Short mmCIF file of C-alpha atoms and ligand atoms in Angstrom, two decimals:
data_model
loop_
_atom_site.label_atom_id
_atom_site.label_comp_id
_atom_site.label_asym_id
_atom_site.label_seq_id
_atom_site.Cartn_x
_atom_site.Cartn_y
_atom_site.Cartn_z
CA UNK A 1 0.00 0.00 0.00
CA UNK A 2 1.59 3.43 -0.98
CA UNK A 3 -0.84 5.43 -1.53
CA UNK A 4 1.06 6.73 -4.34
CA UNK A 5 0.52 10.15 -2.65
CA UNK A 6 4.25 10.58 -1.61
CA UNK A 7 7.58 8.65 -2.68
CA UNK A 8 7.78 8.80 1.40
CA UNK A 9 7.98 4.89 2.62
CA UNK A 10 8.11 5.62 6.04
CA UNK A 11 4.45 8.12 5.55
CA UNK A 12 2.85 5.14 3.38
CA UNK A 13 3.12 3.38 6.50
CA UNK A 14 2.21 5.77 8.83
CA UNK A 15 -1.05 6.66 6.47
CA UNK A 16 -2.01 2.86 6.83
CA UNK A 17 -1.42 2.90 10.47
CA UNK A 18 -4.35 5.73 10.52
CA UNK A 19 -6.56 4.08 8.71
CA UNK A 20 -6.18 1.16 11.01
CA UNK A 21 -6.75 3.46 13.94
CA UNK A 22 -9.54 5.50 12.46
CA UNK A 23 -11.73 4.10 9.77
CA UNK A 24 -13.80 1.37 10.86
CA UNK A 25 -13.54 -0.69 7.70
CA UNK A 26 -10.11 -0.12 7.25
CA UNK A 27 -9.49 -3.52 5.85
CA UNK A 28 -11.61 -3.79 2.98
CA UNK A 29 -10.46 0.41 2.25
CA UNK A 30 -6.35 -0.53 2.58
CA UNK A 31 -7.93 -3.62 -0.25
CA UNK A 32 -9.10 -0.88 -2.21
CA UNK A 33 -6.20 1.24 -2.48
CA UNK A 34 -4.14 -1.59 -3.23
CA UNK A 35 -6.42 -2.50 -6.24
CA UNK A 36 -5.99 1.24 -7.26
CA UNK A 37 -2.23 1.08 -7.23
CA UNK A 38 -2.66 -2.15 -9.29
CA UNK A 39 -4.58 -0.49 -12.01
CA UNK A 40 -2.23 2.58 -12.31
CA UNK A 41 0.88 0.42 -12.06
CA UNK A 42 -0.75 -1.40 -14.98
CA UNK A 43 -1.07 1.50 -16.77
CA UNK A 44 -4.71 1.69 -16.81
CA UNK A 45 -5.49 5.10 -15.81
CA UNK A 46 -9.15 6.49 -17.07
CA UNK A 47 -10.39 2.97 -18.10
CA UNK A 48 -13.73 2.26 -17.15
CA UNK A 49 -12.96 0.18 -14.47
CA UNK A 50 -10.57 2.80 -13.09
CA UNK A 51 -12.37 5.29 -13.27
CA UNK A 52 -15.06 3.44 -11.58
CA UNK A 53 -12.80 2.33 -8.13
CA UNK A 54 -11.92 6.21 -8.39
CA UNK A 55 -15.39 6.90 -8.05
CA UNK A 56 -15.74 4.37 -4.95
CA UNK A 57 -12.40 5.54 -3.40
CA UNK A 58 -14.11 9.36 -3.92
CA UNK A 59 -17.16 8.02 -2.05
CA UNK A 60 -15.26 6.61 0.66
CA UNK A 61 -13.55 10.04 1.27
CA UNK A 62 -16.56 11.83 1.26
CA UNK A 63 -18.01 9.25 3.81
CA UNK A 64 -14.25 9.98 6.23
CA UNK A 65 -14.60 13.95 5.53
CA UNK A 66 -18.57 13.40 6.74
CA UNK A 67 -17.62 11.15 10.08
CA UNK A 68 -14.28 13.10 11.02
CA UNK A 69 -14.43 16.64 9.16
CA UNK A 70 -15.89 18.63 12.78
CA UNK A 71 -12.17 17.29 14.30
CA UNK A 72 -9.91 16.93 10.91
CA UNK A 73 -6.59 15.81 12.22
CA UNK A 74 -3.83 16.67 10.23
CA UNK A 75 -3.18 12.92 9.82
CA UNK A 76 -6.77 12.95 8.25
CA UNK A 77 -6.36 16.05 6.06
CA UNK A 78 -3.23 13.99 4.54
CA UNK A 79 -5.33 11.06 3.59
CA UNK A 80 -8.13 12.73 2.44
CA UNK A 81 -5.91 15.09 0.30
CA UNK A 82 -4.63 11.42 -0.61
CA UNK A 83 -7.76 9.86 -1.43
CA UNK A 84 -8.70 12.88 -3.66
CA UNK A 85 -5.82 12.85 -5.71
CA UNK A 86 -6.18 8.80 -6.14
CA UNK A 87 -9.38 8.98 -7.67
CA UNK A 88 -8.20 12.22 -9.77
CA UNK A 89 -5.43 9.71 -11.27
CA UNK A 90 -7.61 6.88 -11.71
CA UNK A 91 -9.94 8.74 -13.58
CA UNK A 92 -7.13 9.93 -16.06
CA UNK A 93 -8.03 13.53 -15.65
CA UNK A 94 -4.87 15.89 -15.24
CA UNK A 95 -2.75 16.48 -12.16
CA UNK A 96 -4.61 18.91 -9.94
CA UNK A 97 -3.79 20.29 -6.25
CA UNK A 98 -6.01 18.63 -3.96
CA UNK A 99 -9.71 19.89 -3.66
CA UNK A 100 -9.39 22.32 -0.34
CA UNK A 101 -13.12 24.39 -0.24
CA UNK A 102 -13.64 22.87 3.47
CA UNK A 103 -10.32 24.56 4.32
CA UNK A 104 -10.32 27.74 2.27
CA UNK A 105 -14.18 28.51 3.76
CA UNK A 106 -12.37 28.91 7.27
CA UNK A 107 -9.22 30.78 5.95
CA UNK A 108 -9.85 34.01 7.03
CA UNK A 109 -5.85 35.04 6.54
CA UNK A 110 -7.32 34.53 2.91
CA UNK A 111 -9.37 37.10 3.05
CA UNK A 112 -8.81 40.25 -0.10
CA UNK A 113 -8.63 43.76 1.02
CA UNK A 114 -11.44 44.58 -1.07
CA UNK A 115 -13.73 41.45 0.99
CA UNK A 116 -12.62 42.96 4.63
CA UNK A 117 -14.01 46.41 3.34
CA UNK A 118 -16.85 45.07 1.66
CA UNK A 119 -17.77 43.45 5.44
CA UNK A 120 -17.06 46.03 7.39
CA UNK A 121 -19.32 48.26 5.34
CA UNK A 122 -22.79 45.73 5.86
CA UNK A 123 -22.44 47.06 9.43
CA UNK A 124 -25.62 49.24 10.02
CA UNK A 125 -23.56 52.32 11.03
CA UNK A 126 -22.03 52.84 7.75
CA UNK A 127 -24.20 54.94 6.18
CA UNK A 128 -25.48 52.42 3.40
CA UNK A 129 -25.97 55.50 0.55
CA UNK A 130 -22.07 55.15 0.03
CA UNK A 131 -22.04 51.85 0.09
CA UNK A 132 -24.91 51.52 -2.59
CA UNK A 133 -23.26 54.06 -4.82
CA UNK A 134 -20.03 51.97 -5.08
CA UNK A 135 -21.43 48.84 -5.63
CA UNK A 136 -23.79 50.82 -8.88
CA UNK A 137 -20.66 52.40 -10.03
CA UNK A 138 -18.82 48.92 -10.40
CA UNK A 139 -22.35 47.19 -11.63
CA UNK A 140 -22.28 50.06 -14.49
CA UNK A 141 -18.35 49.99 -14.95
CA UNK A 142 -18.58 46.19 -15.46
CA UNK A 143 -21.35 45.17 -17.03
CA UNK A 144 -22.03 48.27 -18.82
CA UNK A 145 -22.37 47.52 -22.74
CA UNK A 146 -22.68 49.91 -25.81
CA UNK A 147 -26.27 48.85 -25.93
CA UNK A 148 -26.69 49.98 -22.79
CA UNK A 149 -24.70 53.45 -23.52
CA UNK A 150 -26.79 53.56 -26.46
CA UNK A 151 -30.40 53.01 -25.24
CA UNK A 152 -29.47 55.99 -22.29
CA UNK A 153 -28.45 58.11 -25.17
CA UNK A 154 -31.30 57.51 -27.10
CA UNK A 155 -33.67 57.92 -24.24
CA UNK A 156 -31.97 60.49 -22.31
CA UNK A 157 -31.86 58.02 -19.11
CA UNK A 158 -28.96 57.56 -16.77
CA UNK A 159 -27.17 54.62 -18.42
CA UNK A 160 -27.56 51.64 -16.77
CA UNK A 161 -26.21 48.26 -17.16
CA UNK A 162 -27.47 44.72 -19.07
CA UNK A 163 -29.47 42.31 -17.31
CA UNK A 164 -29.94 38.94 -17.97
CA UNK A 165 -33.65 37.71 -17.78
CA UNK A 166 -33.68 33.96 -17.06
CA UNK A 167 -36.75 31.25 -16.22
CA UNK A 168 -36.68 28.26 -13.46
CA UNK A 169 -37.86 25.44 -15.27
CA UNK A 170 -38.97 22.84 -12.44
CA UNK A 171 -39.00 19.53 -13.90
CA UNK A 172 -39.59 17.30 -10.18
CA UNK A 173 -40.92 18.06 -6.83
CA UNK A 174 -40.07 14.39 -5.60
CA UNK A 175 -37.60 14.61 -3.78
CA UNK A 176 -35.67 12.40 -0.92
CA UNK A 177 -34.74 15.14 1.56
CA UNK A 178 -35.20 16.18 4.28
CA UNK A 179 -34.64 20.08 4.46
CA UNK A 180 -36.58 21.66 7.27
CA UNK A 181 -37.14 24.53 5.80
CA UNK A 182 -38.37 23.39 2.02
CA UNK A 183 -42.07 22.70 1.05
CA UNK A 184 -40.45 19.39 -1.19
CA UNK A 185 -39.21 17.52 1.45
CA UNK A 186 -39.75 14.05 2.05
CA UNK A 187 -42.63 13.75 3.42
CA UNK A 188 -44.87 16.12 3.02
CA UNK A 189 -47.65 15.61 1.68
CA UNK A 190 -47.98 18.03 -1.37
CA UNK A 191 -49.16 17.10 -5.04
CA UNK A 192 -45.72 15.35 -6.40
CA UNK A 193 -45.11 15.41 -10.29
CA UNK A 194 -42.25 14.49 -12.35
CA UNK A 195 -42.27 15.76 -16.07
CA UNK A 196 -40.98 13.74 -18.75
CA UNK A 197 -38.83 14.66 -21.08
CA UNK A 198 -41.66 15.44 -23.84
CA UNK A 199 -43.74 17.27 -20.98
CA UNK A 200 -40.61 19.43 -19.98
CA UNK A 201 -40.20 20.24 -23.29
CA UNK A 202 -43.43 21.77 -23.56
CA UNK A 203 -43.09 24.12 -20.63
CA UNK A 204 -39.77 24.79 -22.39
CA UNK A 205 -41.41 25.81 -25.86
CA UNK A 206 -44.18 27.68 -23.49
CA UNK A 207 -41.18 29.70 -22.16
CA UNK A 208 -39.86 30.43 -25.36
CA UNK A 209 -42.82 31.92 -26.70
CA UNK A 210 -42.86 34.48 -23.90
CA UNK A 211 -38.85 35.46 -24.88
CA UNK A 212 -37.00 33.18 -22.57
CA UNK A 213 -33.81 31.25 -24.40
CA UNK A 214 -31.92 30.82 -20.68
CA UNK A 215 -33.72 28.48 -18.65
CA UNK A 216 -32.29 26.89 -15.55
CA UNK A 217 -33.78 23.48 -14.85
CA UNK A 218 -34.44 22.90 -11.19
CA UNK A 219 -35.45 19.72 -9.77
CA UNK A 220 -35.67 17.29 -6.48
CA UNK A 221 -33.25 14.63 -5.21
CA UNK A 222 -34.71 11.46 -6.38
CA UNK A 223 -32.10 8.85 -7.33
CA UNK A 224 -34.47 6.43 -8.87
CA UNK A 225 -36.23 9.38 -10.94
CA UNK A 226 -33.73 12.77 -11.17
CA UNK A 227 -30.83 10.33 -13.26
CA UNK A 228 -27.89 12.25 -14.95
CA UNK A 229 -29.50 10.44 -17.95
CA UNK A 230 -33.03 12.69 -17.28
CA UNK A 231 -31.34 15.90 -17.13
CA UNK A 232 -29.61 14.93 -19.92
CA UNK A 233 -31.95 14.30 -22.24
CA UNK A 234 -33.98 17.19 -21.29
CA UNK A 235 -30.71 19.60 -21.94
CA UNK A 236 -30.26 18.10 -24.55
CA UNK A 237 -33.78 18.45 -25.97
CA UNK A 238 -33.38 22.03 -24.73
CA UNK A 239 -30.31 22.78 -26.90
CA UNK A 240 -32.32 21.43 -30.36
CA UNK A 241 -34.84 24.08 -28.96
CA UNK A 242 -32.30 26.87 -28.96
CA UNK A 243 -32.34 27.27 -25.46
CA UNK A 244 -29.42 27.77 -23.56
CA UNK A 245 -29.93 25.29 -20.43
CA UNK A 246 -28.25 25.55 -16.76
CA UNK A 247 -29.18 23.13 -13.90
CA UNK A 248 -30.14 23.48 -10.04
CA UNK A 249 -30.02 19.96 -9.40
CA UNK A 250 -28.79 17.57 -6.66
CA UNK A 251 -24.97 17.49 -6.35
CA UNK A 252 -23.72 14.93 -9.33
CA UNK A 253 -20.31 13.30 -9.51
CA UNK A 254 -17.26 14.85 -11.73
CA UNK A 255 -18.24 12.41 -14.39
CA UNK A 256 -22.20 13.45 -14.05
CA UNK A 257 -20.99 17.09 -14.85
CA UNK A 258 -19.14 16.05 -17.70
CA UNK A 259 -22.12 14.46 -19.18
CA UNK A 260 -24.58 16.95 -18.64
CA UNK A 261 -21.81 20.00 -19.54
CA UNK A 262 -21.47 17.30 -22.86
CA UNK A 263 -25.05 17.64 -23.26
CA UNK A 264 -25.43 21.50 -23.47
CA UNK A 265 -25.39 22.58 -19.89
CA UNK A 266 -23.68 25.89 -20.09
CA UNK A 267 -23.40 26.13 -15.96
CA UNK A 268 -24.66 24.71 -12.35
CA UNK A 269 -26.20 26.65 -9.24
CA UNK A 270 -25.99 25.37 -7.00
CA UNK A 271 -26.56 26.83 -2.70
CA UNK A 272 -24.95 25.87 -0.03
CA UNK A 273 -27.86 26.84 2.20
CA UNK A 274 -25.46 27.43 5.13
CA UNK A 275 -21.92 27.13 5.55
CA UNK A 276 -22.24 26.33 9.41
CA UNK A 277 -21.34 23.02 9.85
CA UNK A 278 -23.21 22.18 12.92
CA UNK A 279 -26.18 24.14 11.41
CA UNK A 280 -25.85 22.24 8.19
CA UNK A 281 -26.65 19.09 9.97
CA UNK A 282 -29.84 20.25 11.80
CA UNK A 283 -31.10 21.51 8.77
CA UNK A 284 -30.22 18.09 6.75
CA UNK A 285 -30.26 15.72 9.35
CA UNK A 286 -31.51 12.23 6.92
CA UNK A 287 -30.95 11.95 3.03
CA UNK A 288 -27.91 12.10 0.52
CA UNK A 289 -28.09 16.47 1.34
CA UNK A 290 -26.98 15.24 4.89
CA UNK A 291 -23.20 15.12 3.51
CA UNK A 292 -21.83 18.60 4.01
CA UNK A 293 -18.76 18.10 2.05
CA UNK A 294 -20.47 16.06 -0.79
CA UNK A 295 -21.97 19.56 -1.41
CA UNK A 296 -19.53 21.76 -0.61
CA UNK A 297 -17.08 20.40 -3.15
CA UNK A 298 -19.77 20.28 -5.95
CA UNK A 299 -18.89 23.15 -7.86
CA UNK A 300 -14.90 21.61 -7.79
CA UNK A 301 -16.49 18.47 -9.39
CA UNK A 302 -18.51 20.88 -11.85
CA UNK A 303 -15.76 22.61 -13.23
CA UNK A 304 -13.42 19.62 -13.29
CA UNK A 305 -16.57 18.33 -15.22
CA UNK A 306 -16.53 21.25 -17.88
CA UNK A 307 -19.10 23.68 -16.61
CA UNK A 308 -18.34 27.45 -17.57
CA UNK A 309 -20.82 28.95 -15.00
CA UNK A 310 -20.81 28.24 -11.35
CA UNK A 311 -23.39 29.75 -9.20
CA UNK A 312 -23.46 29.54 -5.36
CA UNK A 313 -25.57 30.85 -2.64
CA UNK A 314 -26.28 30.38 0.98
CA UNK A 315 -30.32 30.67 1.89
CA UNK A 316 -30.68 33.75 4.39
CA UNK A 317 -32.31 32.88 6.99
CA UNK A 318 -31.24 29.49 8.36
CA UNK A 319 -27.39 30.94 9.96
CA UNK A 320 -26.25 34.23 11.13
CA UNK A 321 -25.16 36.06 7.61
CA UNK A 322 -22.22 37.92 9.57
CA UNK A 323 -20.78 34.27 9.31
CA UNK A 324 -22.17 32.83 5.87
CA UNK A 325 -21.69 35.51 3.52
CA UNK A 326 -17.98 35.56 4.10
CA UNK A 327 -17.73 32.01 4.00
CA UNK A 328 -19.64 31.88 0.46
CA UNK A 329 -17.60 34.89 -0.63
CA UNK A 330 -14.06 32.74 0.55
CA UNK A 331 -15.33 30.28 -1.63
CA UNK A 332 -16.22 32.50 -4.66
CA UNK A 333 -12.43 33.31 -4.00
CA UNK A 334 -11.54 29.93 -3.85
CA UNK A 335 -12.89 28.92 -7.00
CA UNK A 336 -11.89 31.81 -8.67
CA UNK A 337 -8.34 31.48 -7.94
CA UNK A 338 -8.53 27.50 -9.25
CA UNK A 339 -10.38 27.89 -12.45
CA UNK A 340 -10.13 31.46 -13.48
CA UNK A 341 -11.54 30.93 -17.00
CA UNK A 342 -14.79 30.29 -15.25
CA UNK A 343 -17.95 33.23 -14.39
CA UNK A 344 -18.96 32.97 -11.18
CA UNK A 345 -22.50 33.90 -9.41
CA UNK A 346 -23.81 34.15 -6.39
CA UNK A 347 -27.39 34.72 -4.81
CA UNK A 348 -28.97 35.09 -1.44
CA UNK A 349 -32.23 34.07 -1.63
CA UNK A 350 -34.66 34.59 1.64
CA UNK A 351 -36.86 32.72 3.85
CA UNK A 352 -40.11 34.35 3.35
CA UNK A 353 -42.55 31.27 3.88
CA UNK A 354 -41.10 27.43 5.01
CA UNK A 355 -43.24 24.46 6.36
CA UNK A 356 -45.38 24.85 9.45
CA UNK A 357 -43.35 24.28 12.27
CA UNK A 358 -39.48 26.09 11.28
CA UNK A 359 -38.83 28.80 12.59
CA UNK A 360 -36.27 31.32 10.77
CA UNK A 361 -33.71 31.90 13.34
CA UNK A 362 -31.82 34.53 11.81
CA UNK A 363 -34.49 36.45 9.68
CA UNK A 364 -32.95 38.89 7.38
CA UNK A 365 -34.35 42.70 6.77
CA UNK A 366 -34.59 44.42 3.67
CA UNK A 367 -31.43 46.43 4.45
CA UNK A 368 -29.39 43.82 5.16
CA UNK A 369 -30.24 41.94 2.31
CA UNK A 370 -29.38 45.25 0.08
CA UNK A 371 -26.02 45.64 2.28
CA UNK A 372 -24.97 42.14 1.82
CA UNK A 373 -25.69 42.31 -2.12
CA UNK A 374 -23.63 45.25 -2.23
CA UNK A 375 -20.42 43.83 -0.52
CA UNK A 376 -21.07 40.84 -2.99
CA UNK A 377 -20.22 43.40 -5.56
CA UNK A 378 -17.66 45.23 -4.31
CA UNK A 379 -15.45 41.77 -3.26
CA UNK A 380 -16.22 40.47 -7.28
CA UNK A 381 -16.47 43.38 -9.33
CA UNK A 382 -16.73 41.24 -12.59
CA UNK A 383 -19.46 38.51 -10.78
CA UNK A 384 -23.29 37.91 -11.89
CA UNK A 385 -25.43 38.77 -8.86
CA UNK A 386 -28.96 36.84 -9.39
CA UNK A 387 -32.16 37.50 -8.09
CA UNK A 388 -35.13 35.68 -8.30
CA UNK A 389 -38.91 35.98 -7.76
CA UNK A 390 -39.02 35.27 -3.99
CA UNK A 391 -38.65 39.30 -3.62
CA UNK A 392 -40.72 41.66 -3.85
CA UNK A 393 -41.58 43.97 -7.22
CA UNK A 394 -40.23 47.02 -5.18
CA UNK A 395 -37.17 45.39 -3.63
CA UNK A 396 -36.36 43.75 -6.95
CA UNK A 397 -36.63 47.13 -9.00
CA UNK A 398 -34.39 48.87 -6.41
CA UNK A 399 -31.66 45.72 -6.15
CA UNK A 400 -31.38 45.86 -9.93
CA UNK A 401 -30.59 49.37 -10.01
CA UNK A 402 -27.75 48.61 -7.46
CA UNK A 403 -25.56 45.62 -8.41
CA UNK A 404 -28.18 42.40 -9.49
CA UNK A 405 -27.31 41.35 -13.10
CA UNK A 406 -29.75 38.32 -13.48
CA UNK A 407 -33.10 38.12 -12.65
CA UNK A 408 -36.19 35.36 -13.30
CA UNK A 409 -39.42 36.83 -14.50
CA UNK A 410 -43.19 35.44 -14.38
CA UNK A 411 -41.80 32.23 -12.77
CA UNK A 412 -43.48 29.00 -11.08
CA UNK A 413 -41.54 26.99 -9.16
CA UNK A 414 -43.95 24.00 -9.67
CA UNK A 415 -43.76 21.90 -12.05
CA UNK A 416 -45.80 22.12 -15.03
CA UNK A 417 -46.20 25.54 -13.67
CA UNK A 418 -46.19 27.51 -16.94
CA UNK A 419 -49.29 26.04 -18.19
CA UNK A 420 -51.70 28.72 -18.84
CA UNK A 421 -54.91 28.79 -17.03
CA UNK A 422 -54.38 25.84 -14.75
CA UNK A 423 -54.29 26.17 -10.37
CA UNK A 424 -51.18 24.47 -9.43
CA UNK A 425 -49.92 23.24 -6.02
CA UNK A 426 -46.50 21.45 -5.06
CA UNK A 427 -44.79 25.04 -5.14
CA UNK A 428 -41.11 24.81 -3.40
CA UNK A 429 -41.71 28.75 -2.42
CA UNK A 430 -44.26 31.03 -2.99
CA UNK A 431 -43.54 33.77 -5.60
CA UNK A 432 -43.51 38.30 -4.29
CA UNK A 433 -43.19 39.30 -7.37
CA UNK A 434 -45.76 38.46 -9.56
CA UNK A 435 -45.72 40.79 -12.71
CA UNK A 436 -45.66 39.08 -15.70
CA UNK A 437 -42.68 38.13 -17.72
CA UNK A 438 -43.42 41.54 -20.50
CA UNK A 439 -44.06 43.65 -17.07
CA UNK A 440 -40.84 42.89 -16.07
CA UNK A 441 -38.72 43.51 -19.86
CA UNK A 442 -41.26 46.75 -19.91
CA UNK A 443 -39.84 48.20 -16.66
CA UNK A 444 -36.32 47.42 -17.67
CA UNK A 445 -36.58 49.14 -20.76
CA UNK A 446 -38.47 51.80 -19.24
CA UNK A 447 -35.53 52.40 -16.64
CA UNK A 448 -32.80 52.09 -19.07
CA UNK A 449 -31.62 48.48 -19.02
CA UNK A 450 -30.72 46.37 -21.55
CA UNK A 451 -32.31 43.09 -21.31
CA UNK A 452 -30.89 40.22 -22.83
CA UNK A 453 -32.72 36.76 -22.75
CA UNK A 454 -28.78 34.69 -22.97
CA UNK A 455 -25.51 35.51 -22.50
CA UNK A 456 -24.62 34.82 -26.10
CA UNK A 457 -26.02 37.87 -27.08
CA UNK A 458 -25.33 39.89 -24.50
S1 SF4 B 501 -34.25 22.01 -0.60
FE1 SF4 B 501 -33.94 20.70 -2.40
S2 SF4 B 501 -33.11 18.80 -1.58
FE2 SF4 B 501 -34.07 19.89 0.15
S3 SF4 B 501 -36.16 19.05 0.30
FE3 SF4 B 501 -36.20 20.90 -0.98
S4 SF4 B 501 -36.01 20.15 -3.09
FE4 SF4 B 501 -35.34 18.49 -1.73
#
């Protein structure tokens, strides 16, 4: 057993010891990594039976990092860093640095100048007019286009910037879960539907017909039913449509990405809901969204995978922001820093309305929400702030003359939602903002955005 980590004999041994000490089915894991070492001394790195022990040595570290990661040892941070860069071999993709998110989340000596600013100015005492006006004069400096100078011209309003106007598309409510604080989880009992591919496709040309062409497709954790194969099929279908396709989906491997990045998927959101640990758990406490790390390292797998776009967000509400929004933004930095080629966005949606019985602990105000969007912007000058529907008209309006870049319009988040005329139930979150899709493209005109409907054109 070495492990093939180091050239170190004397820490292959001492990694083996650990695993005696500290993994409870050490014997059958020291098996594995000796049939790994096998395989790459044979030369067979990326096969498909190498890259499927890579995939069972990955699930084994995510299974250590979820029993151990509250007390990582060092000794445990060297075989997980160990593990990682196993199944990275095995799977034949190139030599990386060892995924560190978990690490770089709690770095604060990694903190920019520009993110220690941007957090000291979401205090309440800093008079928040200054704060807005730098995070709008970076919005407009950044995403400002000749469209946009041109339309202000034109119209004699104060140039503003482009926005992006996206749909959810949700394909599932069944879901496996257990999150507290969503209306999908297992099991409550709501009206559960699962499109097929032919029935998503005709909310998809529905979409299209009212101007859509980016539509992220959101769906439940259901293993049996929410396959990499369903999504895609459906992206694909989406593509043929003209219809640039993201996903909100559960957490997929590196090799899931790939597929559904193959298939058309231009990018992945993906929240982390909270970056507390010990929150995390209370929140998830049953079901695959139980693993903390499993999801933290998703948007590593994603890009590894291919995607171009990698969204994050925590979900205000559930942790005290003062903690999560500089973890997220760590992470933003993070990922940044290891795939630079990528665009990154980030969201903070709200509790407004969760199952009877949760209570919000940490409910957020208006203000802070507007504060916490600006230091977003001013710590990623250059990142897409989204928005959705769970605010209100007025909030919205006033966040997208700030900093927000992306916003949904006339959305459902059931599925099937879009079909005219027709009550639906089996919502994941009620909708504020309930103007209609040309409402929305009317106001932005009117207020001297340009609205594209996909970044291709934008
Ligand atoms: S938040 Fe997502 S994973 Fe959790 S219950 Fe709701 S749909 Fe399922």
């Amino acid at each position: 057993m070495k492990l093939t980590v180091t050239e170190d004999a004397s820490v292959f041994e001492e990694i083996a010891g650990w695993i005696r000490d500290r993994d409870a089915h050490a014997e059958h894991h020291l098996a594995l990594i000796d049939q790994a070492e096998a395989a790459l001394a044979a030369g067979r790195r990326g096969d498909a039976s190498s890259r499927e022990l890579g995939e069972r040595i990955e699930r084994w570290r995510y299974q250590y990092l979820h029993e151990h990661a509250v007390e990582l040892t060092w000794q445990d941070e060297t075989l997980v860093d160990a593990l990682d860069g196993l199944a990275n071999r095995l799977a034949g993709r190139p030599s990386r640095p060892p995924r560190s998110t978990g690490r770089a989340i709690r770095d604060a000596s990694l903190d920019t100048d520009s993110m220690r600013e941007a957090i000291e100015m979401t205090d309440p005492c800093f008079p928040i007019e200054r704060l807005i006006d730098r995070a709008r004069s970076l919005t407009r400096r950044n995403f400002a286009t000749a469209g946009t100078d041109e339309t202000a011209v034109a119209s004699s309003l104060p140039a503003r910037h482009r926005m992006l106007v996206y749909a959810p598309l949700y394909v599932s409510n069944e879901c496996v879960n257990y999150c507290t604080y969503c209306g999908f989880r297992y099991p409550l009992d709501i009206a559960r539907r699962h499109l097929s591919c032919d029935e998503a496709m005709e909310q998809v040309r529905l979409l299209r017909g009212r101007g859509f062409r980016h539509v992220l497709v959101v769906g439940g954790d259901f293993p049996r039913l929410t396959t990499t194969g369903y999504y895609a099929e459906i992206i694909r279908a989406m593509v043929a449509e003209d219809v640039v396709p993201a996903v909100e989906i559960a957490p997929q491997t590196t090799q899931s990405y790939a597929a559904l990045a193959a298939a058309g998927a231009c990018g992945v959101t993906l929240y982390q809901e909270t970056y507390d640990e010990g929150r995390y758990r209370e929140y998830h406490e049953r079901g695959p969204k139980s693993s903390y790390h499993w999801r933290l390292e998703s948007h590593d797998r994603a890009a590894e995978g291919g995607m171009a776009r990698l969204g994050l967000g925590v979900l205000l509400g559930l942790s005290d922001p003062r903690r999560d929004v500089p973890a997220m933004m760590r992470h933003g930095a993070y990922l940044r820093d290891r795939f630079p080629d990528r665009t990154l966005a980030f969201s903070l949606p709200r509790i407004h309305a969760a199952p009877d019985g949760f209570h919000v602990p940490f409910p957020v105000g208006d203000e802070s929400l507007i504060r916490w969007y600006c230091a977003l912007r001013v710590t990623f000058p250059r990142a897409e702030l989204v928005l959705s529907t769970r605010e209100s008209a007025s909030l919205r309006n006033r966040l997208a003359d700030i900093c927000i870049t992306q916003m949904s319009a006339g959305s459902s988040t059931a599925p099937g939602g879009y079909d005219e005329g027709e009550e639906h139930s089996g919502e994941q979150f009620p909708v504020s903002d309930h103007r209609s899709v040309a409402e929305v493209a009317r106001w932005l005109d009117d207020n001297g955005f340009r609205a594209v409907w996909s970044l291709d054109k934008a």
